[in-house]
């Protein structure tokens, strides 16, 4: 089958079937028979990923260049989001000098019904730039005359030091004595709790897990978290977990319906915000309209992890926004690239391609205009999905260098 698919001419093999073993063997065959240069395998079973068995993926054993674990990628994404009060997504860029933050506009947000061109006057204490708005089933790159509306999912870019003030402008303020409740003690829940304990030791973490064996396993592993065995759809269990004091509730069970209902119950009980894991992304807009603050989709997070190996040119990372309709591309301008010597305005296509930031000598230029792109610049480009190929061409090698 690999031969019929043209494996002998492939540069990249991506094995993401439901079977870890099929993915591993496909990569092995891709290397040993077809000499495919780069092999990516999705590996879900956590026993394969334990440090004790890491040598199994050594190049001299299994021919896998990149391992993608959906559970770990989701936990990493949630761990980053938990660091910013009110954010449902946090994407670090260009050596963490800047970040793209996903935030939901609520009815009390000071910024709603204000044209984007007027925002700098309202948020003078923070340098930020809105790069994407998701409204209903549509995601688009806004222009200066667009206004934010209640219910919008907004992604903005800001320097790391300005994120706190930018979130205050959206109506979110970090509380003292932060507490996070995780519903679901499976692989994602445990990995997330460990990450929070490592990166945010002052945050109180509690877990609710219905299955007794899973809850006992989580309790043994997580020394710094309180694990409750019970049903997260039970008000008594939620109250026992002090859900009314929680800044964030994250529902990551194996059941989408449980995640939705548990998130809504947590909000009704007084939780600050609720994030729900959904495998069926078609329900996302309905769920957020009911009051869930953010939806986590394992597929889109996994795709973002893989895309950086698919996109051509000097591209360092790729992230998807708005259910995959928009991509954030972090790339380096090399002397061989077409983009050298062009201005930001030359590259910008209204509603299609936007240069959100340039990092030059550790200085972050947000929403630059008339800046000439130079060798060594790190660029953050936001593009509609159908414009990504144009971005790739900008970073491809000029004919004079071939």
PDB file of N, CA and C in Angstrom, residues 1-14 26 29-31 33-38:
ATOM      1  N   UNK A   1       0.833  -1.204   0.000  1.00  0.00           N
ATOM      2  CA  UNK A   1       0.000   0.000   0.000  1.00  0.00           C
ATOM      3  C   UNK A   1       0.871   1.259   0.000  1.00  0.00           C
ATOM      4  N   UNK A   2       1.946   1.248   0.788  1.00  0.00           N
ATOM      5  CA  UNK A   2       2.857   2.395   0.803  1.00  0.00           C
ATOM      6  C   UNK A   2       3.465   2.619  -0.577  1.00  0.00           C
ATOM      7  N   UNK A   3       3.798   1.539  -1.253  1.00  0.00           N
ATOM      8  CA  UNK A   3       4.368   1.671  -2.597  1.00  0.00           C
ATOM      9  C   UNK A   3       3.333   2.242  -3.564  1.00  0.00           C
ATOM     10  N   UNK A   4       2.087   1.771  -3.468  1.00  0.00           N
ATOM     11  CA  UNK A   4       1.027   2.299  -4.321  1.00  0.00           C
ATOM     12  C   UNK A   4       0.804   3.791  -4.074  1.00  0.00           C
ATOM     13  N   UNK A   5       1.064   4.224  -2.846  1.00  0.00           N
ATOM     14  CA  UNK A   5       0.887   5.639  -2.485  1.00  0.00           C
ATOM     15  C   UNK A   5       2.072   6.498  -2.916  1.00  0.00           C
ATOM     16  N   UNK A   6       3.097   5.863  -3.513  1.00  0.00           N
ATOM     17  CA  UNK A   6       4.253   6.623  -3.977  1.00  0.00           C
ATOM     18  C   UNK A   6       5.262   6.921  -2.894  1.00  0.00           C
ATOM     19  N   UNK A   7       5.417   6.003  -1.937  1.00  0.00           N
ATOM     20  CA  UNK A   7       6.309   6.238  -0.801  1.00  0.00           C
ATOM     21  C   UNK A   7       7.762   6.456  -1.232  1.00  0.00           C
ATOM     22  N   UNK A   8       8.160   5.835  -2.360  1.00  0.00           N
ATOM     23  CA  UNK A   8       9.567   5.996  -2.785  1.00  0.00           C
ATOM     24  C   UNK A   8       9.894   7.429  -3.177  1.00  0.00           C
ATOM     25  N   UNK A   9       8.872   8.240  -3.458  1.00  0.00           N
ATOM     26  CA  UNK A   9       9.090   9.635  -3.830  1.00  0.00           C
ATOM     27  C   UNK A   9       8.696  10.605  -2.715  1.00  0.00           C
ATOM     28  N   UNK A  10       8.367  10.096  -1.541  1.00  0.00           N
ATOM     29  CA  UNK A  10       7.885  10.949  -0.444  1.00  0.00           C
ATOM     30  C   UNK A  10       9.046  11.530   0.356  1.00  0.00           C
ATOM     31  N   UNK A  11       8.874  12.771   0.788  1.00  0.00           N
ATOM     32  CA  UNK A  11       9.838  13.422   1.690  1.00  0.00           C
ATOM     33  C   UNK A  11       9.427  13.258   3.147  1.00  0.00           C
ATOM     34  N   UNK A  12       8.142  13.016   3.363  1.00  0.00           N
ATOM     35  CA  UNK A  12       7.607  13.019   4.725  1.00  0.00           C
ATOM     36  C   UNK A  12       6.525  11.953   4.857  1.00  0.00           C
ATOM     37  N   UNK A  13       6.600  11.160   5.928  1.00  0.00           N
ATOM     38  CA  UNK A  13       5.582  10.164   6.243  1.00  0.00           C
ATOM     39  C   UNK A  13       4.942  10.539   7.575  1.00  0.00           C
ATOM     40  N   UNK A  14       3.615  10.688   7.566  1.00  0.00           N
ATOM     41  CA  UNK A  14       2.883  11.023   8.788  1.00  0.00           C
ATOM     42  C   UNK A  14       1.957   9.854   9.095  1.00  0.00           C
ATOM     43  N   UNK A  26       4.786   1.480  10.348  1.00  0.00           N
ATOM     44  CA  UNK A  26       4.737   2.225   9.087  1.00  0.00           C
ATOM     45  C   UNK A  26       5.974   3.110   8.936  1.00  0.00           C
ATOM     46  N   UNK A  29       8.986   0.828   8.136  1.00  0.00           N
ATOM     47  CA  UNK A  29       8.978   0.408   6.733  1.00  0.00           C
ATOM     48  C   UNK A  29       9.336   1.578   5.827  1.00  0.00           C
ATOM     49  N   UNK A  30       8.810   2.760   6.177  1.00  0.00           N
ATOM     50  CA  UNK A  30       9.127   3.944   5.379  1.00  0.00           C
ATOM     51  C   UNK A  30      10.611   4.219   5.317  1.00  0.00           C
ATOM     52  N   UNK A  31      11.322   3.937   6.415  1.00  0.00           N
ATOM     53  CA  UNK A  31      12.768   4.145   6.448  1.00  0.00           C
ATOM     54  C   UNK A  31      13.517   3.001   5.775  1.00  0.00           C
ATOM     55  N   UNK A  33      12.648   0.487   3.736  1.00  0.00           N
ATOM     56  CA  UNK A  33      12.373   0.103   2.346  1.00  0.00           C
ATOM     57  C   UNK A  33      12.361   1.296   1.394  1.00  0.00           C
ATOM     58  N   UNK A  34      11.778   2.420   1.863  1.00  0.00           N
ATOM     59  CA  UNK A  34      11.586   3.544   0.948  1.00  0.00           C
ATOM     60  C   UNK A  34      12.503   4.735   1.228  1.00  0.00           C
ATOM     61  N   UNK A  35      13.300   4.656   2.304  1.00  0.00           N
ATOM     62  CA  UNK A  35      14.249   5.720   2.659  1.00  0.00           C
ATOM     63  C   UNK A  35      13.582   7.101   2.737  1.00  0.00           C
ATOM     64  N   UNK A  36      12.411   7.160   3.338  1.00  0.00           N
ATOM     65  CA  UNK A  36      11.737   8.447   3.538  1.00  0.00           C
ATOM     66  C   UNK A  36      12.498   9.237   4.597  1.00  0.00           C
ATOM     67  N   UNK A  37      12.748  10.500   4.306  1.00  0.00           N
ATOM     68  CA  UNK A  37      13.655  11.288   5.146  1.00  0.00           C
ATOM     69  C   UNK A  37      13.093  11.568   6.539  1.00  0.00           C
ATOM     70  N   UNK A  38      11.826  12.000   6.625  1.00  0.00           N
ATOM     71  CA  UNK A  38      11.245  12.380   7.917  1.00  0.00           C
ATOM     72  C   UNK A  38      10.000  11.550   8.186  1.00  0.00           C
TER      73      UNK A  38
END
